[in-house]
mmCIF file with all atom_site columns, C-alpha atoms in Angstrom:
data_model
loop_
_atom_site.group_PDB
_atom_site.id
_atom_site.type_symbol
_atom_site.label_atom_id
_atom_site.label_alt_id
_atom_site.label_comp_id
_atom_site.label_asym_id
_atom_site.label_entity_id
_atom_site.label_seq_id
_atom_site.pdbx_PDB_ins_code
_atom_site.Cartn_x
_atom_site.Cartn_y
_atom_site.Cartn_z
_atom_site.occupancy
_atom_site.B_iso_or_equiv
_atom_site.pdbx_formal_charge
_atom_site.auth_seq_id
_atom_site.auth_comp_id
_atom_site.auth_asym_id
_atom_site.auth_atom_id
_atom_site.pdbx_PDB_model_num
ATOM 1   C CA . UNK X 1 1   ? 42.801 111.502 236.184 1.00 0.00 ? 24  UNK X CA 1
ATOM 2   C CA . UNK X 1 2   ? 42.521 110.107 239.630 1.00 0.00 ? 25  UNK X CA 1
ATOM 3   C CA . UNK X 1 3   ? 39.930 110.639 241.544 1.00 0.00 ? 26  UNK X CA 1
ATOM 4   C CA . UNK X 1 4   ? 40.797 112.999 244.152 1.00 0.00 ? 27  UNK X CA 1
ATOM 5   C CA . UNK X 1 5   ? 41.689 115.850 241.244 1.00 0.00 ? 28  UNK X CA 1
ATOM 6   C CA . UNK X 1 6   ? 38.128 114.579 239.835 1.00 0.00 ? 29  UNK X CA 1
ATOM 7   C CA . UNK X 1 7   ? 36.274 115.263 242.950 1.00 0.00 ? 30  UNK X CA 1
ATOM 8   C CA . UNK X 1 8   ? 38.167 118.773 243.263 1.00 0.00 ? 31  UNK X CA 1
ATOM 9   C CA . UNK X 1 9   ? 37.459 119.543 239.614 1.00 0.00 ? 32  UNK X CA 1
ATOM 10  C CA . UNK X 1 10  ? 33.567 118.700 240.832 1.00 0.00 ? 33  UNK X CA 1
ATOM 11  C CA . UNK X 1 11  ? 33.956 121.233 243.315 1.00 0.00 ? 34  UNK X CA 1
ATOM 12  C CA . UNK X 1 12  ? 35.777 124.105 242.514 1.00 0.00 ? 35  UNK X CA 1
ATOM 13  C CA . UNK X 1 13  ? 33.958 125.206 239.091 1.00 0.00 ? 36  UNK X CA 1
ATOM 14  C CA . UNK X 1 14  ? 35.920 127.089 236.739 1.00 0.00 ? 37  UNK X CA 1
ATOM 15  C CA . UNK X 1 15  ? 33.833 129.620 236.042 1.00 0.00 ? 38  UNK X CA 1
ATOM 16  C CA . UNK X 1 16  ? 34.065 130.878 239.103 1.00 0.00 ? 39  UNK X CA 1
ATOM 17  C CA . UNK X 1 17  ? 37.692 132.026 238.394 1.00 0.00 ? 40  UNK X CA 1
ATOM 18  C CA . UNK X 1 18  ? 37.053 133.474 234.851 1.00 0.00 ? 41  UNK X CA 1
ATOM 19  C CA . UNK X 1 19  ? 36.319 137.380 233.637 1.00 0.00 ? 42  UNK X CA 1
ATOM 20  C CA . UNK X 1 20  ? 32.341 137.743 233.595 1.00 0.00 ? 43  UNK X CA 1
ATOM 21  C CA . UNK X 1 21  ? 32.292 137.887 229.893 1.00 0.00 ? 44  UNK X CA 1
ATOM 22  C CA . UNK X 1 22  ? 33.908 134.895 229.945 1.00 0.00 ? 45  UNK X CA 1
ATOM 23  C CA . UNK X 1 23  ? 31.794 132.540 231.869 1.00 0.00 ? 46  UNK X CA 1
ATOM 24  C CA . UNK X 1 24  ? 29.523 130.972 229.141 1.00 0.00 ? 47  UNK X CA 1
ATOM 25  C CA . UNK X 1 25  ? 32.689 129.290 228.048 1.00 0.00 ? 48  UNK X CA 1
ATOM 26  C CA . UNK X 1 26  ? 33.621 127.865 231.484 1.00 0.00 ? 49  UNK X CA 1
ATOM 27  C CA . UNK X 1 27  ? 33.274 124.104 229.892 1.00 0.00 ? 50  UNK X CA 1
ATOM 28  C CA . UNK X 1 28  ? 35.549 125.416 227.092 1.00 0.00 ? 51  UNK X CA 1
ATOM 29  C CA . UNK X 1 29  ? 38.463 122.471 227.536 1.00 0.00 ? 52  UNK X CA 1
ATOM 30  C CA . UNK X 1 30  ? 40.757 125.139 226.289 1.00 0.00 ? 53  UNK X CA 1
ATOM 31  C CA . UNK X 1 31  ? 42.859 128.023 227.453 1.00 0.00 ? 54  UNK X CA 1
ATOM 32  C CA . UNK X 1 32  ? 40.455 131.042 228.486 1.00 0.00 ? 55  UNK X CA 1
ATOM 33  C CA . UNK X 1 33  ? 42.403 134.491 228.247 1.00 0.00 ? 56  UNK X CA 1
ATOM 34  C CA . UNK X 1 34  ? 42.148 136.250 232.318 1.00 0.00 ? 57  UNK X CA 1
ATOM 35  C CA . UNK X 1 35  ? 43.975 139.522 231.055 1.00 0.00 ? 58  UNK X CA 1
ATOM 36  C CA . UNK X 1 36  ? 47.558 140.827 231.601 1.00 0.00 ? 59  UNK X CA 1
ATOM 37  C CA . UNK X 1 37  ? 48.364 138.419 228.652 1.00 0.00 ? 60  UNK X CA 1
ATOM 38  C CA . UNK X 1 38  ? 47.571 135.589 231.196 1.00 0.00 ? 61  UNK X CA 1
ATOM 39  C CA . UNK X 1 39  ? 45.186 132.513 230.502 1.00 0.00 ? 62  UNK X CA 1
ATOM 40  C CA . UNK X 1 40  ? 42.858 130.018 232.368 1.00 0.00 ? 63  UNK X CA 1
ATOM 41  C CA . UNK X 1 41  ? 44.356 126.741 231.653 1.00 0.00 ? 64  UNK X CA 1
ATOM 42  C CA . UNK X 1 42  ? 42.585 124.535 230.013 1.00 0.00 ? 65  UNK X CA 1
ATOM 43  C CA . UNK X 1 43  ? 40.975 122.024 232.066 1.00 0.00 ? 66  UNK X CA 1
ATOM 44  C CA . UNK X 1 44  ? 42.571 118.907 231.112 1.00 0.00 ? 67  UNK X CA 1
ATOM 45  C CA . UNK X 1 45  ? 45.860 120.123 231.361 1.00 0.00 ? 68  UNK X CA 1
ATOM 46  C CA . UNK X 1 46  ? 45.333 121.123 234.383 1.00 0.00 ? 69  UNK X CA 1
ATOM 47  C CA . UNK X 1 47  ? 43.750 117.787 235.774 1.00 0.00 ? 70  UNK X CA 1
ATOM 48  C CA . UNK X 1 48  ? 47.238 116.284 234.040 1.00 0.00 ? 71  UNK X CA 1
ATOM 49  C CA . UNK X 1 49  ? 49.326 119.007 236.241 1.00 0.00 ? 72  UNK X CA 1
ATOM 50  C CA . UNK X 1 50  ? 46.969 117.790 239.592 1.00 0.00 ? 73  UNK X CA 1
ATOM 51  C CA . UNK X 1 51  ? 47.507 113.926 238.543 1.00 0.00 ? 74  UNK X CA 1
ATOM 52  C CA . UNK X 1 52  ? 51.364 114.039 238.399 1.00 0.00 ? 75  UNK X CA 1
ATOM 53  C CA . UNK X 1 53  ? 51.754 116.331 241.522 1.00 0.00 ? 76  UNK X CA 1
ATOM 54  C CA . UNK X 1 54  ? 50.115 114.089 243.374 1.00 0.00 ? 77  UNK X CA 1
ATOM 55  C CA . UNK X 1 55  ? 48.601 116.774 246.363 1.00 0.00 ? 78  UNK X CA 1
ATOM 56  C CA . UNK X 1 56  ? 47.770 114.582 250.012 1.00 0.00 ? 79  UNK X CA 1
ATOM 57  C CA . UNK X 1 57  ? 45.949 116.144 252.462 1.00 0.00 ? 80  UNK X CA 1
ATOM 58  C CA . UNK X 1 58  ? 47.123 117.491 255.060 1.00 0.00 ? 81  UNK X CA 1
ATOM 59  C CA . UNK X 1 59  ? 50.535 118.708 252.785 1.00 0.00 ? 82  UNK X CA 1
ATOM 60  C CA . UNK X 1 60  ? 51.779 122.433 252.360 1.00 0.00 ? 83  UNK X CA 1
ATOM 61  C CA . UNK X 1 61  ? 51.540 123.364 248.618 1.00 0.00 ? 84  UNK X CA 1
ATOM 62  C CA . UNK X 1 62  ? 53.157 126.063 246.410 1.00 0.00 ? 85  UNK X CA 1
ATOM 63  C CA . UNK X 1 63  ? 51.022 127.241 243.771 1.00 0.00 ? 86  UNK X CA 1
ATOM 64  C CA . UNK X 1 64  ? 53.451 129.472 240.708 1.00 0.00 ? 87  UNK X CA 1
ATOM 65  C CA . UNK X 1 65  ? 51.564 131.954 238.738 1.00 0.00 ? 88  UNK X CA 1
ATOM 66  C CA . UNK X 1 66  ? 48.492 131.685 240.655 1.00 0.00 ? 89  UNK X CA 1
ATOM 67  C CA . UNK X 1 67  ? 46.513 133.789 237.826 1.00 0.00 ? 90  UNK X CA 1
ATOM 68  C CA . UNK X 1 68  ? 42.834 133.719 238.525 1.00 0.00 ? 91  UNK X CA 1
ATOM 69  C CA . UNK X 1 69  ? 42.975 131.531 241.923 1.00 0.00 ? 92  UNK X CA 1
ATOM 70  C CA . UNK X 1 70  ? 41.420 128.260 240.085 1.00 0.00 ? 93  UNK X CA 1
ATOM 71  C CA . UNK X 1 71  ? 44.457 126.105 240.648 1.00 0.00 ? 94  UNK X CA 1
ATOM 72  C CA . UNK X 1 72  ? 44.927 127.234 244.093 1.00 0.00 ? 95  UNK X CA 1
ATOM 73  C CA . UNK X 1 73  ? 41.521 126.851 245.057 1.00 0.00 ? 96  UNK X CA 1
ATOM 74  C CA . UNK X 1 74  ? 41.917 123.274 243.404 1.00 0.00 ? 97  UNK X CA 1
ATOM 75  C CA . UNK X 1 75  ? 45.075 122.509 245.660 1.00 0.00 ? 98  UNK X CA 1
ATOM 76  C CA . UNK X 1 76  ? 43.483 123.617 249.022 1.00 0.00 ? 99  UNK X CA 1
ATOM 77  C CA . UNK X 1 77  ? 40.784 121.560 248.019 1.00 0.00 ? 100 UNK X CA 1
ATOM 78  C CA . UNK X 1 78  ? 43.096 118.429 247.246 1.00 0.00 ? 101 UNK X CA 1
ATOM 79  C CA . UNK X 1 79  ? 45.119 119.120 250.753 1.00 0.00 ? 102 UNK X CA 1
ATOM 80  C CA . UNK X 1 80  ? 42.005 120.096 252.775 1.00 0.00 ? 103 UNK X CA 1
ATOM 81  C CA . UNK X 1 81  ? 41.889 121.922 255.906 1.00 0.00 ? 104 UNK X CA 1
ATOM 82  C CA . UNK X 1 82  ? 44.978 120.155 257.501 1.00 0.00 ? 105 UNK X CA 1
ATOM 83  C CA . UNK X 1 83  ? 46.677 121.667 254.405 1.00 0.00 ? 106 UNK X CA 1
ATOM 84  C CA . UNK X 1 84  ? 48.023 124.843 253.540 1.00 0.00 ? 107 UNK X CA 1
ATOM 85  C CA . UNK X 1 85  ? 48.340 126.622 249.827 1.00 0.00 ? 108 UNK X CA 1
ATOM 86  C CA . UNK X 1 86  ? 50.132 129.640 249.134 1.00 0.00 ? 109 UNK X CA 1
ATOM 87  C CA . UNK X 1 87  ? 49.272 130.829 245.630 1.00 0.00 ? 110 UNK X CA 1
ATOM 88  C CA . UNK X 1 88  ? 51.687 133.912 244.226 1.00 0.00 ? 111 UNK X CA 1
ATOM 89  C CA . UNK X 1 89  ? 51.358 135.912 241.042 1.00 0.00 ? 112 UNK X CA 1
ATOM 90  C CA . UNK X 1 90  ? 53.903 138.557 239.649 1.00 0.00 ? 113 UNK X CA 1
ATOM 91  C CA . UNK X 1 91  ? 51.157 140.317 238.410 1.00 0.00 ? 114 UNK X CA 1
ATOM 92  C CA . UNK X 1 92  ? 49.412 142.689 241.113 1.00 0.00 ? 115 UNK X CA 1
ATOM 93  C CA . UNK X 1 93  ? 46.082 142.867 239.612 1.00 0.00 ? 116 UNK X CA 1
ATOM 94  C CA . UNK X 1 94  ? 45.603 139.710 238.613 1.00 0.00 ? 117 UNK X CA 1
ATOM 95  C CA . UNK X 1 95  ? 47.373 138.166 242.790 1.00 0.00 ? 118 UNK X CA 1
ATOM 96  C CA . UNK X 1 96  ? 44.199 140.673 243.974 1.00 0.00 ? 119 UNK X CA 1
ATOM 97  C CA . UNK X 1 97  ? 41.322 139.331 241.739 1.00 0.00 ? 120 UNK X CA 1
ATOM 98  C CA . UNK X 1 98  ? 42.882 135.991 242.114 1.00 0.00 ? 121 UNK X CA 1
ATOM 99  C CA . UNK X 1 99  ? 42.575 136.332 246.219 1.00 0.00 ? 122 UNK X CA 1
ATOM 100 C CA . UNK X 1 100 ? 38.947 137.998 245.659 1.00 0.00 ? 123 UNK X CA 1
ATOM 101 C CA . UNK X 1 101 ? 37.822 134.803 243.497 1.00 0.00 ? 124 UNK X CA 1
ATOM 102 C CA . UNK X 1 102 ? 39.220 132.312 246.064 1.00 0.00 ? 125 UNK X CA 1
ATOM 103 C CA . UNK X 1 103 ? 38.071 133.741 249.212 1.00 0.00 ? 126 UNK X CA 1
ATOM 104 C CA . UNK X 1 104 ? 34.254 133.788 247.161 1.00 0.00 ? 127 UNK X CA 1
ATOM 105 C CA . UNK X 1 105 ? 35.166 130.175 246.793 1.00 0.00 ? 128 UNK X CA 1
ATOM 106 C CA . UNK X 1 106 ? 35.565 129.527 250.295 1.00 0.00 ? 129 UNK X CA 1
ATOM 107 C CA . UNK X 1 107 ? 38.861 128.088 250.223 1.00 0.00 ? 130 UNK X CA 1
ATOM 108 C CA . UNK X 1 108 ? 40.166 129.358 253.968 1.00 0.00 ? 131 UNK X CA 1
ATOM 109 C CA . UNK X 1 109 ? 43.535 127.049 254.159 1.00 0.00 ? 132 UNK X CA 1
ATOM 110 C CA . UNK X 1 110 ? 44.297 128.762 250.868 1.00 0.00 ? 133 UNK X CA 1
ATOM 111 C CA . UNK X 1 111 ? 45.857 131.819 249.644 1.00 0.00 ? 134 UNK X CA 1
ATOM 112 C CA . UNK X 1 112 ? 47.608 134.025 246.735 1.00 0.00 ? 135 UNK X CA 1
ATOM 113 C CA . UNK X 1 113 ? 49.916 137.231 247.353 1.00 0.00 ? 136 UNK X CA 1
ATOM 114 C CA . UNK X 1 114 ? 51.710 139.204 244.943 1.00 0.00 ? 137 UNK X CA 1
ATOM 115 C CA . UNK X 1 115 ? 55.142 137.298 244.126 1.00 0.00 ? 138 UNK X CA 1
ATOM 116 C CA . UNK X 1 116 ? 58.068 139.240 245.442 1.00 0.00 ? 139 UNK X CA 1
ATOM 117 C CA . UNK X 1 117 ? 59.976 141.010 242.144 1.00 0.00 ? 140 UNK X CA 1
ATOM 118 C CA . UNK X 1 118 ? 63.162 138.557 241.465 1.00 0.00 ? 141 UNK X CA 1
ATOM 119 C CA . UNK X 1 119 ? 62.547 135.790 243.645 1.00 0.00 ? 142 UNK X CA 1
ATOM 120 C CA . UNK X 1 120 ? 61.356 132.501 242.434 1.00 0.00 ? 143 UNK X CA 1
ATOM 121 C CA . UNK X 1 121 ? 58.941 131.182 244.356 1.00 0.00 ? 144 UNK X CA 1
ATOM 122 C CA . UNK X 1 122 ? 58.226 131.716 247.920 1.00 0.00 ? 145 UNK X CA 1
ATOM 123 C CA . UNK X 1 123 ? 62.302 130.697 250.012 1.00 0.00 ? 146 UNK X CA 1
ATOM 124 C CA . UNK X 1 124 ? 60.978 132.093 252.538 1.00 0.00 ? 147 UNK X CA 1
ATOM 125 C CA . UNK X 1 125 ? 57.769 130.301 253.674 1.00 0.00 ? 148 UNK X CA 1
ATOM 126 C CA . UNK X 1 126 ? 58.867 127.080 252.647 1.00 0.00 ? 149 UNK X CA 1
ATOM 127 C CA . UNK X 1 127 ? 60.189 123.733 252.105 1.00 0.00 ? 150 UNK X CA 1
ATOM 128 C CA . UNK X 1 128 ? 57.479 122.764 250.239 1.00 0.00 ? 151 UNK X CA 1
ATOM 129 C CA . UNK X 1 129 ? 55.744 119.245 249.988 1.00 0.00 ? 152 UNK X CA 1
ATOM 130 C CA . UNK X 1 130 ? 54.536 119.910 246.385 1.00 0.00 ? 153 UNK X CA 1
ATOM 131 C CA . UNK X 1 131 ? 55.414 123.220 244.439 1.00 0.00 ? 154 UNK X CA 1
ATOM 132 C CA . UNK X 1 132 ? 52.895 123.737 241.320 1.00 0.00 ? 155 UNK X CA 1
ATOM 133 C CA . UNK X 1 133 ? 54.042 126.625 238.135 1.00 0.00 ? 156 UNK X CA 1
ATOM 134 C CA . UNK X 1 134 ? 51.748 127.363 235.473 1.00 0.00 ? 157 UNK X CA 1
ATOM 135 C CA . UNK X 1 135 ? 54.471 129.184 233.505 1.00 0.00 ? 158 UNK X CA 1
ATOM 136 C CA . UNK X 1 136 ? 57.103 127.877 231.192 1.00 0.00 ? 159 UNK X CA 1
ATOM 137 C CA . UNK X 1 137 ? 60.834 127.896 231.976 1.00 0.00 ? 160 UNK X CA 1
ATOM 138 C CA . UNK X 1 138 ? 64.059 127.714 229.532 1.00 0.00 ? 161 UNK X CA 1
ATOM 139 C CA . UNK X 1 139 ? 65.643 125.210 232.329 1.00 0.00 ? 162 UNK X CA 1
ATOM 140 C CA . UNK X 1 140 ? 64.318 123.605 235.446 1.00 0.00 ? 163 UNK X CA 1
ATOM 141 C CA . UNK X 1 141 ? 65.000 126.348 238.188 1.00 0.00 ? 164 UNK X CA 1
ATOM 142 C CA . UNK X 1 142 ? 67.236 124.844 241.163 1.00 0.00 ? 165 UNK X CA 1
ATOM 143 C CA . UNK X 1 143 ? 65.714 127.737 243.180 1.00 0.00 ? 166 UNK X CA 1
ATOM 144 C CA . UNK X 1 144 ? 62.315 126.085 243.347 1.00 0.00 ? 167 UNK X CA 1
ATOM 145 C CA . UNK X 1 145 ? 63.618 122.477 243.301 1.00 0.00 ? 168 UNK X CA 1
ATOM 146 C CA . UNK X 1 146 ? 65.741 123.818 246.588 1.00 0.00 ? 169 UNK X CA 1
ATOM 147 C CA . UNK X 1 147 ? 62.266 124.402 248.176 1.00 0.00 ? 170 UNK X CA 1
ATOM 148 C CA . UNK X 1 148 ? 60.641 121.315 248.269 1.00 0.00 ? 171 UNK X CA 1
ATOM 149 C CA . UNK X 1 149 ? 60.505 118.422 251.299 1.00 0.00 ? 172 UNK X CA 1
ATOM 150 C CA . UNK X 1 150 ? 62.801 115.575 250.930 1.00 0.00 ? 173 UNK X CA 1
ATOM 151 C CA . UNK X 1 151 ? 60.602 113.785 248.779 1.00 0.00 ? 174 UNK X CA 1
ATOM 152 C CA . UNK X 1 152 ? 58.541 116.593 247.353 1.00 0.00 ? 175 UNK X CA 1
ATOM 153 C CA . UNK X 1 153 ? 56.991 117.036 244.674 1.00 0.00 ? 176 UNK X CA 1
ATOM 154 C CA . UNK X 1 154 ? 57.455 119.830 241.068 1.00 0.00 ? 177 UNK X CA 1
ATOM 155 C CA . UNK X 1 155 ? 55.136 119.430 238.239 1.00 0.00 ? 178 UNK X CA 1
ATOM 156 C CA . UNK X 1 156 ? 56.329 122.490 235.725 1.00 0.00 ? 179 UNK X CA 1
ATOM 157 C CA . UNK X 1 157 ? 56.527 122.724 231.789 1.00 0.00 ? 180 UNK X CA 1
ATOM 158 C CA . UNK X 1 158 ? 60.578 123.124 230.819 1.00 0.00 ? 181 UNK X CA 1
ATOM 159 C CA . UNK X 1 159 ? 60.950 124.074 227.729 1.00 0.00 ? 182 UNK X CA 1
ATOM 160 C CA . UNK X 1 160 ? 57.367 122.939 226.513 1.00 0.00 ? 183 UNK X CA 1
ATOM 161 C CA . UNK X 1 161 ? 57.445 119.875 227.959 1.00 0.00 ? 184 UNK X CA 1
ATOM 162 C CA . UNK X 1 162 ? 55.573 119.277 230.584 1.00 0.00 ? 185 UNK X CA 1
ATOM 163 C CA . UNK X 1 163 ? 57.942 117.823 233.677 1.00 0.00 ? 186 UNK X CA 1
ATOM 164 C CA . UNK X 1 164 ? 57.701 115.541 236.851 1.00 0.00 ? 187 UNK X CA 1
ATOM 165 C CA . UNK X 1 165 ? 60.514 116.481 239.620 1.00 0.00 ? 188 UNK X CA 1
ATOM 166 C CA . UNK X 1 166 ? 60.276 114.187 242.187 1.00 0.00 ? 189 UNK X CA 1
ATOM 167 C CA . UNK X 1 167 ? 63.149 115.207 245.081 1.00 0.00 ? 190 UNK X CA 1
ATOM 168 C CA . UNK X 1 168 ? 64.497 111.558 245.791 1.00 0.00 ? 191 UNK X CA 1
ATOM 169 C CA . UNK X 1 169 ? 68.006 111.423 248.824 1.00 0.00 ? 192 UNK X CA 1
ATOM 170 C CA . UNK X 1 170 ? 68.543 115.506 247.694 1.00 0.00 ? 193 UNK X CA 1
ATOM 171 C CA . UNK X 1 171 ? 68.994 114.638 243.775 1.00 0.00 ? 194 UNK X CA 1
ATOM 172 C CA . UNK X 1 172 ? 66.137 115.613 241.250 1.00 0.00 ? 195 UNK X CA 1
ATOM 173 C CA . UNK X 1 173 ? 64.336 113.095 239.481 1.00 0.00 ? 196 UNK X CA 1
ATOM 174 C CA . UNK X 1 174 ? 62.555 114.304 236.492 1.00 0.00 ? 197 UNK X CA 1
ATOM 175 C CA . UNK X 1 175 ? 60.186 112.579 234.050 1.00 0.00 ? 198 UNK X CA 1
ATOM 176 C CA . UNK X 1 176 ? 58.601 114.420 230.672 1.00 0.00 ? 199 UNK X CA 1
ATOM 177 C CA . UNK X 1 177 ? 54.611 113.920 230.292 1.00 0.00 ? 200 UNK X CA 1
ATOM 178 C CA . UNK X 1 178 ? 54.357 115.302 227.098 1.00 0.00 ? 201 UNK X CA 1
ATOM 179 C CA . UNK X 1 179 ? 53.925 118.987 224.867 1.00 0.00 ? 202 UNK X CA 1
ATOM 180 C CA . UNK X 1 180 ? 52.301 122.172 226.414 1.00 0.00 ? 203 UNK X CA 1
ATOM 181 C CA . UNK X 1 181 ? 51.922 125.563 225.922 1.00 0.00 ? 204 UNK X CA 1
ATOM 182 C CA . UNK X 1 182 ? 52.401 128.044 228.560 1.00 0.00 ? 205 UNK X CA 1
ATOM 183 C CA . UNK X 1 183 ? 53.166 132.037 228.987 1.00 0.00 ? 206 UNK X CA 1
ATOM 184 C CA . UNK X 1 184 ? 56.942 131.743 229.815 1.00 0.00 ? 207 UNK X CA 1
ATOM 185 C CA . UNK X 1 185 ? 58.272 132.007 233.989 1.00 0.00 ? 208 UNK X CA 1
ATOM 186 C CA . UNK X 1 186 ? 59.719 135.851 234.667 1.00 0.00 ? 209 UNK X CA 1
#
């Protein structure tokens, strides 16, 4: 872990982003279940995710499957106020308590909407420098590897494996960092 994703793991505490009853277990290095058949990731997977994506200040960062707002409110800490996050979630309750536990946060250069039903991703707003997803896919989606910068950045688990895109002269690099469970990308 580097130390930037240290620092923002420092200040953005998890349990800030979990269900009240499940606070106590904030320092739980495990998944934490959020509801909707969603989870908290557990911390050290998502310090891997953070490491490999590699978030600079000052960048404009996607943030798939925003659940509770933690990893959002992690990226807008990592790309600070020069930065910009947009966090979406297919899931309407969970993109409003998600946007309710950020803005408590006080991450202003951050924020999570309700993903638009059938579209991967966010076409619209983008390119994107770095594009996070906290959801498994059967095959790396060309829609969000079409969003990034030349030269952006995808960290996303394909088919339980957790993968590096790195968008090098318009062709996708990818590298595999090892096994991971996730709740699979609709």
């Amino acid at each position: 872990m580097d130390d930037a994703v240290r620092a923002a793991l420092a200040a953005v505490p998890r349990a800030g982003f979990l269900p009240r009853t499940e606070r106590w277990r904030a320092d739980f290095d495990g998944p934490i279940p959020i509801g909707h058949g969603q989870t908290n990731s557990q911390p050290r997977t998502v310090a891997t995710m953070l490491t490999l994506l590699d978030v600079r200040p000052g960048q404009r960062v996607l943030d798939v499957g925003s659940g509770s707002g933690w990893t959002t409110a992690l990226l807008g800490h990592l790309v600070g106020p020069a930065g910009t996050v947009l966090g979406v979630e297919l899931e309407p309750e969970l993109a409003a308590w998600g946007a309710e536990n950020l803005s408590r946060a006080g991450a202003p250069h951050a924020s999570i909407r309700v993903a638009e039903r059938g579209v991967l991703g966010a076409p619209a707003e983008g390119p994107w420098d770095r594009i996070l997803v906290s959801a498994n896919a059967k095959t790396l989606p060309q829609t969000l590897v079409d969003q990034l910068t030349p030269e952006g950045v995808m960290v996303i688990p394909v088919r339980g494996r957790m993968t590096r895109v790195v968008l090098e002269a318009g062709a996708a690099r990818t590298t595999q960092h090892g096994p991971y469970l996730f709740v699979p990308l609709r």
